[in-house]
Coordinates of C-alpha atoms in Angstrom, one line a residue:
M1 CA 123.4 105.7 111.5
M2 CA 124.1 107.8 108.8
S3 CA 126.3 109.7 109.9
T4 CA 128.7 106.8 111.5
I5 CA 128.2 104.8 108.4
L6 CA 129.1 107.3 105.8
L7 CA 132.0 108.9 107.3
Q8 CA 134.3 108.7 104.2
R9 CA 135.0 112.2 103.7
S10 CA 135.2 113.0 107.9
F11 CA 139.1 111.8 108.4
S12 CA 140.2 115.1 109.6
R13 CA 137.0 116.1 112.3
L14 CA 137.2 112.6 113.2
L15 CA 140.7 112.6 113.8
C16 CA 140.2 115.8 115.6
R17 CA 136.9 113.9 118.2
A18 CA 139.9 111.4 118.4
L19 CA 143.0 112.8 119.3
L20 CA 140.1 114.6 121.8
L21 CA 138.7 111.8 123.6
G22 CA 142.0 109.9 123.1
A23 CA 144.5 111.7 124.3
T24 CA 146.3 110.3 127.3
A25 CA 145.8 106.2 125.4
L26 CA 148.1 107.5 121.9
I27 CA 151.3 106.4 124.0
S28 CA 149.6 102.9 124.7
A29 CA 147.7 102.4 122.4
C30 CA 150.4 102.9 119.5
G31 CA 151.2 99.7 116.9
S32 CA 152.4 99.1 113.2
L33 CA 150.6 96.3 110.7
P34 CA 151.8 93.3 110.2
G35 CA 155.4 93.2 108.6
V36 CA 154.9 90.0 106.6
K37 CA 152.4 89.1 105.7
E38 CA 151.5 85.5 104.6
M39 CA 148.9 86.2 100.9
P40 CA 149.0 84.0 98.1
A41 CA 148.8 85.7 94.9
T42 CA 145.1 84.5 93.4
Y43 CA 143.5 85.1 90.6
A44 CA 140.1 84.6 89.1
F45 CA 139.5 81.0 87.9
K46 CA 138.9 80.4 84.0
V47 CA 135.0 81.0 82.9
D48 CA 133.2 77.3 83.4
P49 CA 130.5 77.3 80.5
S50 CA 128.4 74.0 82.6
G51 CA 127.5 76.3 85.4
D52 CA 123.9 77.2 85.8
L53 CA 124.8 81.5 85.7
A54 CA 127.2 80.5 82.8
K55 CA 124.4 78.9 81.0
I56 CA 121.4 81.2 81.9
V57 CA 123.4 84.1 81.0
T58 CA 124.0 82.4 77.6
A59 CA 120.9 81.9 77.3
S60 CA 120.2 85.4 78.2
T61 CA 122.6 87.0 75.5
P62 CA 121.5 87.8 71.9
P63 CA 124.1 87.2 68.8
G64 CA 126.5 90.7 69.2
E65 CA 126.0 91.7 71.7
H66 CA 128.5 92.8 74.6
S67 CA 126.8 93.9 77.8
G68 CA 123.3 93.4 79.8
F69 CA 122.5 95.5 82.4
R70 CA 119.7 95.1 84.2
L71 CA 118.7 98.6 86.9
M72 CA 118.1 97.8 90.9
P73 CA 116.0 101.0 92.1
L74 CA 114.2 99.3 94.6
G75 CA 116.8 98.6 97.5
V76 CA 115.9 95.0 99.3
Y77 CA 115.6 94.2 94.5
S78 CA 119.2 94.9 94.5
L79 CA 119.4 92.6 98.4
D80 CA 117.4 89.8 96.9
T81 CA 119.6 89.8 93.4
R82 CA 123.7 89.0 95.6
L83 CA 121.5 86.6 97.4
E84 CA 119.9 84.7 94.3
L85 CA 124.1 85.2 92.5
A86 CA 125.3 83.8 95.8
R87 CA 123.1 81.0 96.8
R88 CA 123.2 79.1 92.7
A89 CA 127.0 80.0 92.4
K90 CA 129.2 76.4 91.7
S91 CA 132.4 78.6 91.9
T92 CA 133.8 81.5 92.6
L93 CA 131.9 84.6 94.8
D94 CA 133.7 87.8 94.8
V95 CA 132.9 90.4 97.1
Q96 CA 134.1 94.1 97.7
Y97 CA 132.8 96.2 99.4
Y98 CA 133.0 100.1 100.9
V99 CA 130.1 98.9 104.2
I100 CA 129.6 95.5 105.1
E101 CA 127.3 96.5 108.3
N102 CA 126.5 93.6 111.3
D103 CA 122.8 94.0 110.4
G104 CA 120.1 92.5 109.6
A105 CA 121.6 92.4 105.9
G106 CA 124.7 92.5 106.1
R107 CA 124.3 89.0 108.3
L108 CA 122.2 87.9 106.4
L109 CA 124.4 88.3 102.7
L110 CA 128.0 86.5 105.0
R111 CA 124.9 84.0 106.2
T112 CA 124.6 83.6 102.0
L113 CA 128.6 83.7 102.0
K114 CA 129.3 80.8 103.9
E115 CA 126.2 78.9 103.0
A116 CA 128.4 78.7 99.6
A117 CA 131.6 77.9 100.2
Q118 CA 129.5 74.8 102.4
R119 CA 128.7 74.1 98.6
G120 CA 132.2 74.1 97.7
V121 CA 132.2 77.5 96.1
R122 CA 135.6 79.2 96.6
V123 CA 135.0 83.2 98.2
R124 CA 137.4 85.8 98.2
L125 CA 135.7 88.3 100.3
L126 CA 137.4 92.2 100.7
V127 CA 136.4 94.6 102.9
D128 CA 137.8 98.6 103.6
D129 CA 139.1 98.6 106.7
L130 CA 137.1 101.8 108.4
H131 CA 134.1 100.6 109.6
T132 CA 134.6 97.1 110.4
A133 CA 134.5 98.4 114.5
R134 CA 131.2 95.8 114.6
T135 CA 131.3 93.3 111.9
E136 CA 136.1 92.6 112.5
R137 CA 135.4 89.3 114.8
L138 CA 132.6 88.0 112.8
L139 CA 134.6 88.6 109.4
L140 CA 137.2 87.3 111.8
A141 CA 134.9 83.5 112.3
L142 CA 134.2 83.9 109.0
G143 CA 138.1 82.9 107.5
A144 CA 137.6 80.1 109.8
T145 CA 135.6 78.4 107.0
P146 CA 137.5 76.2 104.1
N147 CA 137.2 77.8 100.5
I148 CA 136.7 81.7 102.3
E149 CA 139.6 84.0 102.5
V150 CA 138.8 88.2 104.3
R151 CA 141.3 90.3 103.2
L152 CA 140.7 94.0 105.2
F153 CA 141.8 97.3 102.9
N154 CA 144.5 99.9 104.2
P155 CA 143.7 98.3 107.8
F156 CA 144.1 99.7 110.7
C157 CA 147.2 98.5 113.6
C158 CA 145.1 98.7 116.9
A159 CA 143.3 99.7 119.3
R160 CA 140.2 98.5 116.7
D161 CA 137.2 98.5 119.3
Q162 CA 135.9 102.4 118.0
L163 CA 136.9 104.7 115.6
A164 CA 137.7 107.6 117.8
G165 CA 140.6 104.7 119.8
R166 CA 141.6 103.7 115.9
F167 CA 142.2 107.1 114.7
V168 CA 144.7 108.3 118.3
A169 CA 146.5 104.8 117.8
S170 CA 147.3 105.5 114.3
A171 CA 146.9 109.1 114.4
F172 CA 151.2 109.5 112.5
D173 CA 149.6 107.1 109.9
F174 CA 147.4 109.8 108.7
P175 CA 148.4 110.3 105.2
R176 CA 147.7 106.6 104.2
L177 CA 144.2 105.4 106.0
N178 CA 143.5 109.2 104.5
H179 CA 143.2 106.9 101.4
R180 CA 139.8 103.9 102.0
M181 CA 138.3 101.8 99.3
H182 CA 135.3 102.9 98.0
N183 CA 134.4 100.4 96.0
K184 CA 131.7 98.2 95.1
L185 CA 131.5 94.9 92.7
F186 CA 129.4 91.5 93.9
I187 CA 130.9 89.2 90.9
A188 CA 129.5 85.3 91.2
D189 CA 131.6 83.0 89.1
G190 CA 132.7 85.6 87.0
V191 CA 130.6 85.6 84.9
M192 CA 127.2 87.6 86.5
A193 CA 127.8 91.7 88.7
V194 CA 126.3 93.3 90.6
A195 CA 127.7 97.4 90.8
G196 CA 126.8 100.1 91.3
G197 CA 126.3 102.2 94.8
R198 CA 124.7 100.2 97.8
N199 CA 127.0 99.4 100.4
I200 CA 125.4 96.4 102.7
A201 CA 123.2 97.7 105.2
D202 CA 120.0 97.3 106.5
E203 CA 118.9 101.5 105.0
Y204 CA 120.9 100.8 102.0
F205 CA 117.6 98.0 101.1
A206 CA 115.2 99.9 102.9
L207 CA 115.2 97.7 105.4
K208 CA 115.4 100.2 108.4
A209 CA 112.5 102.3 109.7
A210 CA 113.0 105.7 109.8
Q211 CA 115.7 106.4 107.4
N212 CA 116.9 104.4 104.4
F213 CA 119.2 106.1 101.2
I214 CA 117.4 106.0 97.2
D215 CA 120.8 104.0 95.7
M216 CA 120.9 102.6 91.9
D217 CA 122.8 99.1 91.0
A218 CA 122.6 97.2 88.1
L219 CA 123.5 93.7 87.6
V220 CA 125.7 93.2 85.1
V221 CA 126.4 89.8 82.0
G222 CA 128.9 90.6 79.4
Q223 CA 132.4 91.3 77.8
V224 CA 132.3 94.1 80.4
M225 CA 133.0 91.5 83.5
S226 CA 135.6 90.7 82.8
E227 CA 137.4 94.1 83.3
L228 CA 135.3 94.0 86.3
T229 CA 137.4 90.4 87.2
A230 CA 140.3 92.0 86.8
I231 CA 139.5 94.8 88.0
F232 CA 138.6 93.2 92.0
D233 CA 141.9 91.4 91.2
A234 CA 144.7 94.2 91.0
Y235 CA 142.2 94.5 94.3
W236 CA 143.2 91.5 96.0
N237 CA 146.6 91.2 95.1
S238 CA 147.6 94.9 96.3
E239 CA 150.1 95.7 99.2
E240 CA 146.8 97.9 100.5
V241 CA 145.5 94.3 101.4
Y242 CA 145.7 92.2 104.9
P243 CA 144.6 88.5 105.7
V244 CA 142.2 89.0 108.6
A245 CA 143.5 87.3 110.6
S246 CA 146.4 89.4 110.9
I247 CA 144.7 92.1 111.9
V248 CA 142.0 91.1 114.1
Q249 CA 142.8 89.5 117.3
S250 CA 139.8 88.2 119.3
P251 CA 139.1 89.6 122.5
D252 CA 139.9 87.2 124.9
A253 CA 143.0 85.7 123.2
R254 CA 140.8 82.3 121.5
A255 CA 140.7 81.9 118.6
L256 CA 138.3 82.7 117.0
I257 CA 136.3 79.4 114.6
A258 CA 133.5 78.4 112.5
S259 CA 130.5 78.1 115.1
D260 CA 131.2 81.5 116.1
F261 CA 130.5 82.8 113.5
D262 CA 127.7 80.9 113.2
D263 CA 126.1 82.0 116.6
A264 CA 126.6 85.4 115.7
V265 CA 124.7 84.9 112.4
D266 CA 122.1 82.3 114.1
M267 CA 123.1 79.2 111.0
A268 CA 120.9 76.3 112.9
G269 CA 117.9 79.2 112.7
P270 CA 116.0 79.4 109.1
P271 CA 117.3 82.8 106.8
T272 CA 115.5 86.0 107.0
R273 CA 112.7 86.0 104.4
L274 CA 113.0 89.1 102.2
D275 CA 109.4 90.7 101.5
L276 CA 109.8 91.0 97.7
P277 CA 107.0 93.3 96.1
P278 CA 105.7 92.2 93.3
T279 CA 107.7 94.1 90.6
D280 CA 109.4 97.5 90.5
V281 CA 109.1 101.1 89.4
L282 CA 110.6 100.2 85.3
G283 CA 108.1 96.8 85.9
Y284 CA 109.9 94.3 86.5
G285 CA 109.5 91.1 89.0
P286 CA 112.2 89.5 91.9
I287 CA 115.2 88.5 89.5
G288 CA 115.3 84.7 91.2
E289 CA 112.1 83.5 89.0
E290 CA 113.8 84.7 86.1
L291 CA 117.3 82.2 86.8
S292 CA 115.2 79.6 87.7
A293 CA 113.5 80.1 84.2
G294 CA 117.1 80.4 83.1
R295 CA 116.4 83.5 80.9
V296 CA 116.8 86.9 82.9
G297 CA 116.4 90.4 80.7
F298 CA 119.1 92.7 79.6
L299 CA 119.3 95.7 78.0
W300 CA 122.9 96.0 75.6
G301 CA 125.4 98.3 75.1
R302 CA 128.5 98.9 75.0
A303 CA 130.4 99.0 78.0
M304 CA 133.7 99.4 80.1
A305 CA 134.6 99.3 83.7
V306 CA 136.9 101.8 85.1
A307 CA 138.0 102.4 88.9
D308 CA 141.3 103.8 90.4
P309 CA 144.2 101.7 90.7
P310 CA 144.9 100.2 95.1
H311 CA 148.4 102.2 95.2
K312 CA 145.6 106.1 94.6
L313 CA 147.5 108.7 95.9
R314 CA 150.3 105.9 97.8
S315 CA 153.0 106.1 94.7
M316 CA 151.0 108.9 93.0
T317 CA 150.8 112.3 93.8
E318 CA 147.4 114.3 94.1
A319 CA 147.9 115.6 90.7
E320 CA 148.6 112.5 89.5
A321 CA 145.8 110.9 91.9
L322 CA 143.4 113.6 89.6
A323 CA 144.3 113.1 86.3
T324 CA 144.3 108.9 86.1
S325 CA 141.1 109.1 88.5
V326 CA 137.9 107.7 88.4
T327 CA 136.0 111.0 88.4
M328 CA 138.4 112.7 85.4
R329 CA 136.7 109.7 83.2
V330 CA 133.4 110.9 84.0
W331 CA 134.1 114.5 83.4
G332 CA 135.6 113.7 80.1
Q333 CA 132.3 112.1 79.3
L334 CA 130.8 114.9 80.8
L335 CA 132.4 116.9 78.9
A336 CA 132.4 115.9 75.3
A337 CA 128.3 115.8 75.8
E338 CA 126.3 117.8 72.6
S339 CA 122.7 118.2 74.2
E340 CA 121.8 117.1 77.3
V341 CA 123.5 115.7 80.7
L342 CA 120.9 114.9 83.8
M343 CA 123.0 113.8 87.0
T344 CA 122.7 112.3 90.1
S345 CA 125.6 113.3 93.3
P346 CA 124.5 112.9 97.2
Y347 CA 127.9 114.5 97.1
L348 CA 128.2 117.6 95.3
V349 CA 131.5 120.1 95.7
P350 CA 132.2 120.6 92.0
G351 CA 135.1 122.6 92.3
E352 CA 136.7 125.3 90.8
K353 CA 137.4 123.6 87.4
G354 CA 134.1 121.7 87.8
M355 CA 132.3 124.6 87.9
A356 CA 134.1 125.1 85.2
A357 CA 133.6 123.0 83.2
F358 CA 129.7 123.2 84.4
E359 CA 129.6 126.3 82.9
E360 CA 131.6 125.7 79.2
L361 CA 128.3 123.2 79.1
R362 CA 125.7 125.2 79.9
Q363 CA 127.4 128.0 77.8
R364 CA 127.8 125.7 74.7
G365 CA 123.7 125.2 75.1
V366 CA 123.5 121.5 76.4
A367 CA 121.2 121.3 78.9
L368 CA 122.3 120.6 82.9
T369 CA 120.3 118.9 85.7
L370 CA 121.9 118.5 89.1
L371 CA 119.8 116.4 92.0
T372 CA 121.8 116.6 94.9
N373 CA 120.8 116.2 98.9
S374 CA 118.9 119.0 100.8
L375 CA 120.4 120.2 103.9
A376 CA 117.8 117.7 105.5
A377 CA 118.4 115.4 103.3
T378 CA 122.1 114.9 103.5
D379 CA 123.6 113.0 106.5
E380 CA 126.8 114.5 106.3
P381 CA 125.8 118.3 106.7
L382 CA 130.0 119.5 106.2
V383 CA 130.5 118.4 102.5
H384 CA 126.5 119.9 102.2
T385 CA 128.6 122.9 103.3
G386 CA 131.2 123.1 100.0
Y387 CA 127.9 122.0 98.7
V388 CA 126.5 126.1 98.8
R389 CA 129.2 127.3 98.1
Y390 CA 128.7 126.7 94.5
R391 CA 124.5 126.7 94.9
L392 CA 124.5 130.3 93.6
R393 CA 126.6 129.7 90.7
L394 CA 125.1 126.7 89.4
L395 CA 122.0 129.2 89.2
Q396 CA 123.0 131.8 87.3
A397 CA 124.4 129.5 84.9
G398 CA 121.2 128.5 84.8
V399 CA 121.7 124.9 85.5
D400 CA 118.8 123.0 86.4
L401 CA 119.2 122.3 89.8
Y402 CA 117.5 119.2 92.4
E403 CA 117.6 119.5 96.5
L404 CA 115.9 115.7 97.5
S405 CA 113.5 115.9 100.1
P406 CA 112.9 113.9 102.9
A407 CA 109.5 114.4 103.4
R408 CA 108.1 113.8 100.2
T409 CA 109.6 110.3 99.7
I410 CA 107.4 109.5 102.9
R411 CA 104.8 110.4 100.8
N412 CA 106.1 109.1 97.6
K413 CA 103.2 105.8 97.3
R414 CA 106.0 104.3 94.8
P415 CA 105.8 100.6 96.5
G416 CA 109.1 99.4 98.5
L417 CA 110.6 102.0 96.6
F418 CA 111.8 103.8 99.9
G419 CA 109.9 102.1 102.1
S420 CA 107.9 105.1 104.9
S421 CA 110.9 105.6 106.0
L422 CA 112.4 109.4 105.4
G423 CA 114.8 109.0 102.3
R424 CA 118.7 110.1 100.9
L425 CA 119.9 110.2 98.3
H426 CA 122.6 108.4 97.8
A427 CA 122.5 107.2 93.8
K428 CA 125.8 108.1 92.0
T429 CA 124.5 108.7 88.4
A430 CA 124.4 110.0 85.0
V431 CA 122.6 110.2 81.8
I432 CA 124.6 112.3 79.0
D433 CA 122.7 112.7 75.6
K434 CA 120.3 110.4 75.9
R435 CA 122.2 107.5 75.3
M436 CA 125.0 107.4 77.8
M437 CA 124.9 106.0 81.0
F438 CA 127.6 106.2 84.1
I439 CA 126.4 104.4 87.3
G440 CA 129.3 103.6 90.6
S441 CA 130.6 104.8 93.8
V442 CA 132.0 108.7 92.0
N443 CA 130.8 111.2 94.3
L444 CA 131.6 114.1 92.6
D445 CA 133.9 115.5 95.0
P446 CA 137.4 115.9 96.2
R447 CA 137.7 113.1 98.4
S448 CA 135.8 110.9 95.7
A449 CA 138.2 112.8 92.5
T450 CA 141.6 112.3 94.7
K451 CA 141.8 110.7 97.9
N452 CA 139.4 107.1 97.4
T453 CA 139.7 104.8 94.8
E454 CA 136.6 104.1 93.2
L455 CA 135.2 102.2 90.4
G456 CA 132.0 102.8 87.6
I457 CA 130.8 101.5 84.9
M458 CA 129.8 103.8 81.4
V459 CA 127.1 102.3 79.2
D460 CA 126.7 103.8 75.3
S461 CA 122.7 102.3 75.0
P462 CA 119.1 104.9 74.5
Q463 CA 117.1 102.1 76.4
L464 CA 119.3 101.3 78.8
A465 CA 119.2 105.7 79.3
R466 CA 115.3 105.6 79.1
E467 CA 115.3 103.7 81.8
M468 CA 117.9 105.7 83.9
L469 CA 116.2 108.9 82.4
R470 CA 112.7 107.7 84.8
I471 CA 114.6 106.3 87.3
I472 CA 116.5 109.9 87.9
N473 CA 112.8 111.6 86.9
I474 CA 110.8 109.5 89.7
S475 CA 113.3 111.3 92.6
R476 CA 113.5 114.6 91.5
L477 CA 109.8 115.4 90.2
E478 CA 108.9 113.8 92.9
N479 CA 110.7 114.2 96.0
A480 CA 113.0 117.0 95.6
Y481 CA 112.9 121.2 95.4
R482 CA 113.2 121.9 92.7
L483 CA 115.6 125.8 93.5
R484 CA 115.5 129.3 91.3
L485 CA 116.1 132.7 91.7
V486 CA 114.8 135.5 92.1
G487 CA 114.6 139.2 92.7
T488 CA 118.3 140.3 92.5
A489 CA 119.2 136.7 91.1
R490 CA 121.2 136.3 94.1
T491 CA 118.2 135.0 96.3
I492 CA 117.0 131.3 96.2
E493 CA 113.5 129.9 96.0
W494 CA 113.0 126.2 96.5
L495 CA 109.2 124.8 94.8
T496 CA 107.4 122.0 95.4
V497 CA 104.1 121.5 94.8
D498 CA 101.6 119.8 97.6
D499 CA 97.9 118.8 96.5
D500 CA 98.5 120.2 92.8
K501 CA 99.4 123.6 94.5
E502 CA 103.0 124.9 94.4
V503 CA 104.5 125.4 97.2
V504 CA 107.4 127.9 97.0
L505 CA 109.3 128.6 100.4
S506 CA 113.0 130.7 101.2
T507 CA 114.8 129.4 103.7
E508 CA 117.0 125.4 103.4
P509 CA 113.4 123.4 103.8
E510 CA 112.9 120.6 106.1
S511 CA 115.2 122.2 108.6
S512 CA 115.9 124.1 111.7
W513 CA 117.3 127.3 112.0
F514 CA 120.6 125.6 114.5
Q515 CA 120.8 123.7 111.0
R516 CA 121.0 126.0 109.0
V517 CA 123.1 129.2 112.0
Y518 CA 125.5 126.1 112.2
N519 CA 126.4 125.0 109.0
R520 CA 126.4 128.5 107.1
L521 CA 129.8 129.0 110.5
L522 CA 130.7 125.4 110.0
G523 CA 131.7 126.5 106.1
T524 CA 133.4 129.0 107.0
F525 CA 136.1 126.9 108.1
V526 CA 136.1 124.5 106.3
P527 CA 138.4 124.3 103.7
E528 CA 137.4 122.8 100.4
S529 CA 140.4 119.9 100.9
L530 CA 139.0 118.6 103.5
L531 CA 134.9 117.5 102.3

């Protein structure tokens, strides 16, 4: 399931597979996008200060503060926060995601959006089209609801029932389709937002039995909200976006109506109740309690929201896209570090320029700690081969390097953090000099830099940085292997502690012989530009 959901860096591999599976259908399946689309531009409403959420923000904001944040390391709290905002919104909900899955979490959120629209809330829902094969009819039926408009980013033209068929039918349009919207953003009444790394699917909220992602979101208020609403409007009205009804057709040529959506999500029955622990690892309780009390506790700082333009690579060269990307803005903050950098990146392929930047930081005496996925933890083995190319150099440069252990996340006893499942890192975060924090959708890999659009928030706040450091340290010290060089400094060992006893491993932990050989062979032939 994981390899199906997160394909943003595997387009070339998928295209080859699709061509092999469906070459005979190529001629009959080919088509094109609508030449004319009826899609009037709409923009964020002016904030209504009399709305419930606006009043809560006013009551929660100390004089003179810029932007407020509540970190949400606990997946189920993060989902609950989106639901609470949707249920309390009075005027608008603007929702933008790379993935909304047709599973428990996805249907619950979409149902809650419809319930808001039935109260008169205007809902604008924007979804990247790569992973909509399972959800497109649900989205089409939802769009039949008054006050809801659904749009698709960079859609496939036809043969939409399966991902392979989509690529076959659009084989000659690959350069366009290789550009995906990886942003994650949820805005309520223009005054509160949820931003970070989570898509909308069970595994991002620790609701699956087998495997879940370790991820991070933040509840956001304050002055940075105007930047986030402007980012959403830019995407919503971009040339890359199409109304869902102009792309998706019902299987029996019947116009899907609102009742089709109701049947799919069981609107007649009670909504799913989330099992919420009393507190998370930072000591916060469920956000609904504070919203009901009329005041929410935030940590404050000066913040800046940044996003790639929706036309990234459509009207820009790759060099221009890289130079203006969110990735380069993150690198700019990293290179300004004076004492230390701690980062989490599930897909860590720095490239030669990134590697040179890491080496420069170390030469200046900046302590550098990186946490990424182990071979056993990654859902993208292909990308892991790119990371392995730089792993030895990272250690030789003096980087403190950690790889997440799926088995150790199972044994972690912190309530609700990972469920009882294998953990895979998905959080994209950084803390610089114990005061500058980054949270967003950006991976340190070639696809985030030059192919996908990304969104992130930079915050100058020692208090917020301290909380993020605590979360990162839980993952690296309790759920990861620490890597070190031995012997001739070209041999790597993985260290962990079990029952207060140090364990030293000399091969990729928790991986099979086949996995290791397969990845070693694969890494020989796959160019870094495809990762």
